[in-house]
XYZ file of C-alpha atoms in Angstrom:
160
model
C -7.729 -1.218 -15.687
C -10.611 0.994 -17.600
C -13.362 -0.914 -20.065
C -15.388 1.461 -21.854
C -17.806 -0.506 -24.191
C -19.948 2.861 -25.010
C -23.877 3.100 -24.919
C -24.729 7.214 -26.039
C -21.136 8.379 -24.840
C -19.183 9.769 -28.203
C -15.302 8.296 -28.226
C -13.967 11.663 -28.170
C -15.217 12.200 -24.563
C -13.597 8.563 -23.669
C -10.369 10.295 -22.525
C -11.955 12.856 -20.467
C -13.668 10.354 -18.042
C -10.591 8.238 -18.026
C -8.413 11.064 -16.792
C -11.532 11.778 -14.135
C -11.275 8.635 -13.134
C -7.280 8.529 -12.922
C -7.184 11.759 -11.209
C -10.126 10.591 -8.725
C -7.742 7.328 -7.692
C -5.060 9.486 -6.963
C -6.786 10.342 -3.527
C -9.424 7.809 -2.551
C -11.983 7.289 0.291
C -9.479 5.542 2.639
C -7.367 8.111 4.910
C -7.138 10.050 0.781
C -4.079 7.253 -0.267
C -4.188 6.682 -4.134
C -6.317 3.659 -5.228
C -4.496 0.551 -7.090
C -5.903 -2.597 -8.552
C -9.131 -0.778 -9.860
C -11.103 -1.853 -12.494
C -14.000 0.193 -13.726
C -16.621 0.086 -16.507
C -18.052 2.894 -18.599
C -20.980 0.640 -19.574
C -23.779 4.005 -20.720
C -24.317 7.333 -20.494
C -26.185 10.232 -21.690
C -25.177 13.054 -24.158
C -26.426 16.582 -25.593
C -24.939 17.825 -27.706
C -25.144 21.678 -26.117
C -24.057 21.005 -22.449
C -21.906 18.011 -22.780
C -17.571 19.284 -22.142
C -14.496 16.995 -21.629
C -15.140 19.147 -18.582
C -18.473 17.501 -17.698
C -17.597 14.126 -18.345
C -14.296 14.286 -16.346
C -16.543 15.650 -13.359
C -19.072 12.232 -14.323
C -16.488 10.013 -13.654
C -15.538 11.733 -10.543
C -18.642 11.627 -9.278
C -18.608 8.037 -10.264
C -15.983 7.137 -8.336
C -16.761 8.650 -5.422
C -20.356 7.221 -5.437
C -19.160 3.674 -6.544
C -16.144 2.565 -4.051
C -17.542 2.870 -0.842
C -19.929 -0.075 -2.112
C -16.415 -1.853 -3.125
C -15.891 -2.495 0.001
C -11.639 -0.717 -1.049
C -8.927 -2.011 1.832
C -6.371 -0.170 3.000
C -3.062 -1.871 2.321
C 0.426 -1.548 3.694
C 4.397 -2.416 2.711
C 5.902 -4.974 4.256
C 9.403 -5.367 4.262
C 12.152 -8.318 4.345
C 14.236 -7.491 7.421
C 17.802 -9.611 7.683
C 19.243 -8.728 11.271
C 22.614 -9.808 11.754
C 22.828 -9.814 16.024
C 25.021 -11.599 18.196
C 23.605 -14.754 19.966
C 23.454 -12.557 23.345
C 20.912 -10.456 21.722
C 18.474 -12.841 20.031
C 15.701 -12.242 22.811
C 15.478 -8.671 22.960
C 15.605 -8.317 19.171
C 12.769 -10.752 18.913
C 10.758 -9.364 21.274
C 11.104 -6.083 19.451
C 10.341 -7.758 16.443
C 6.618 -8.835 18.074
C 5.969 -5.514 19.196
C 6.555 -4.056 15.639
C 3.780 -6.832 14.116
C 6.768 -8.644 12.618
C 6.944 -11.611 11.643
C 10.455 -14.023 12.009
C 11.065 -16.289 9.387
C 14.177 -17.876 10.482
C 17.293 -17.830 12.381
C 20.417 -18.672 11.077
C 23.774 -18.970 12.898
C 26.775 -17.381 10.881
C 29.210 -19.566 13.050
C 31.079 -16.903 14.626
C 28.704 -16.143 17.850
C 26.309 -14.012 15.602
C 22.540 -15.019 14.464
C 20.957 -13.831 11.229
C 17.175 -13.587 12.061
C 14.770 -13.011 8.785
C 11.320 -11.196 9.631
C 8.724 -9.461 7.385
C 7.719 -6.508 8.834
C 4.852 -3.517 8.015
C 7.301 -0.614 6.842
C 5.731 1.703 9.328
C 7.055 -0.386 12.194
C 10.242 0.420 11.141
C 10.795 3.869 11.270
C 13.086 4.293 14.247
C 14.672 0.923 14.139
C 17.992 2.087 13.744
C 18.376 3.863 16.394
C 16.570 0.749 18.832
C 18.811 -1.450 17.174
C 21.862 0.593 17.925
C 20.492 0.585 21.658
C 19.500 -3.232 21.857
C 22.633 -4.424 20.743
C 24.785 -2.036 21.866
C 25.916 -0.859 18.649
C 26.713 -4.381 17.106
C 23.656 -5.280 15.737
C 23.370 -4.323 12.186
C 20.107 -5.110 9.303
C 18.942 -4.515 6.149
C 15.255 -4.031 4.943
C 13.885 -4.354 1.473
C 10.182 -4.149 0.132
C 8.323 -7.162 -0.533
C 4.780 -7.083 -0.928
C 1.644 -5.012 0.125
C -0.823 -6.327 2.635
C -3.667 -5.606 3.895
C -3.694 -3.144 7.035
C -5.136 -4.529 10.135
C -7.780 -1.951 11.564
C -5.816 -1.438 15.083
C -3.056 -0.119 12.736
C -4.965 1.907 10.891
């Protein structure tokens, strides 16, 4: 979200720092991943009428940026995921301990009635990049899941 209430700053130079500012977010001070939930002010600024460009303003709001959100304090957030594993009861163990290795989270186990378990986790999306395959080993082939997107959080710094 972008205020701008004005001071010396003529409106037709308004977009300019706006698109310095978008353009700036799309590789911030964390690790260079876009910034979200930002919401900055153009409160005042100075103008003359000679050396003042879209150009100059654009590069004003850069600067901006990058002098501004280190003082923010910005966090570095990741996906998490819903993860539904459908396992047989033989299985429950390993998968779970699995599950705590990959900083999930299990939400709840529930038994389908024929010998199987469907276990619920939320899990950080990067944790999940060869679980396929680690399923397919665990269980032998006759474990099977699904894995949706849920939220962001905030990254702890031992994953970062």
């Amino acid at each position: 979200m972008y205020i701008i209430i004005g001071g010396s700053v003529p409106k037709n130079y308004f977009p300019a720092v706006e698109k310095g500012l978008r353009e700036s977010c799309q590789h911030g001070v964390l690790a260079g991943y876009p910034v979200v939930f930002l919401k900055a002010t153009l409160v005042d600024g100075s103008y003359h009428p000679v050396d003042s460009s879209e150009i100059a303003f654009k590069l004003a709001a850069n600067l901006a940026f990058k002098a501004a959100l280190p003082e923010a304090k910005p966090v570095l957030m990741e996906p998490i995921g819903e993860l539904k594993v459908t396992i047989p009861d033989s299985y429950l163990g390993d998968v779970m301990g699995d599950l705590n290795k990959r900083r999930g989270r299990v939400m709840g186990m529930n038994p389908t009635g024929d010998g199987e378990q469907v276990l619920e986790a939320e899990v950080p999306m990067a944790e999940m990049m060869s679980y396929a395959i680690d399923l397919r080993s665990m269980t032998q082939s006759r474990g099977t899941f699904t894995f949706n997107f849920v939220r962001y959080e905030d990254c702890p710094a031992a994953a970062q």
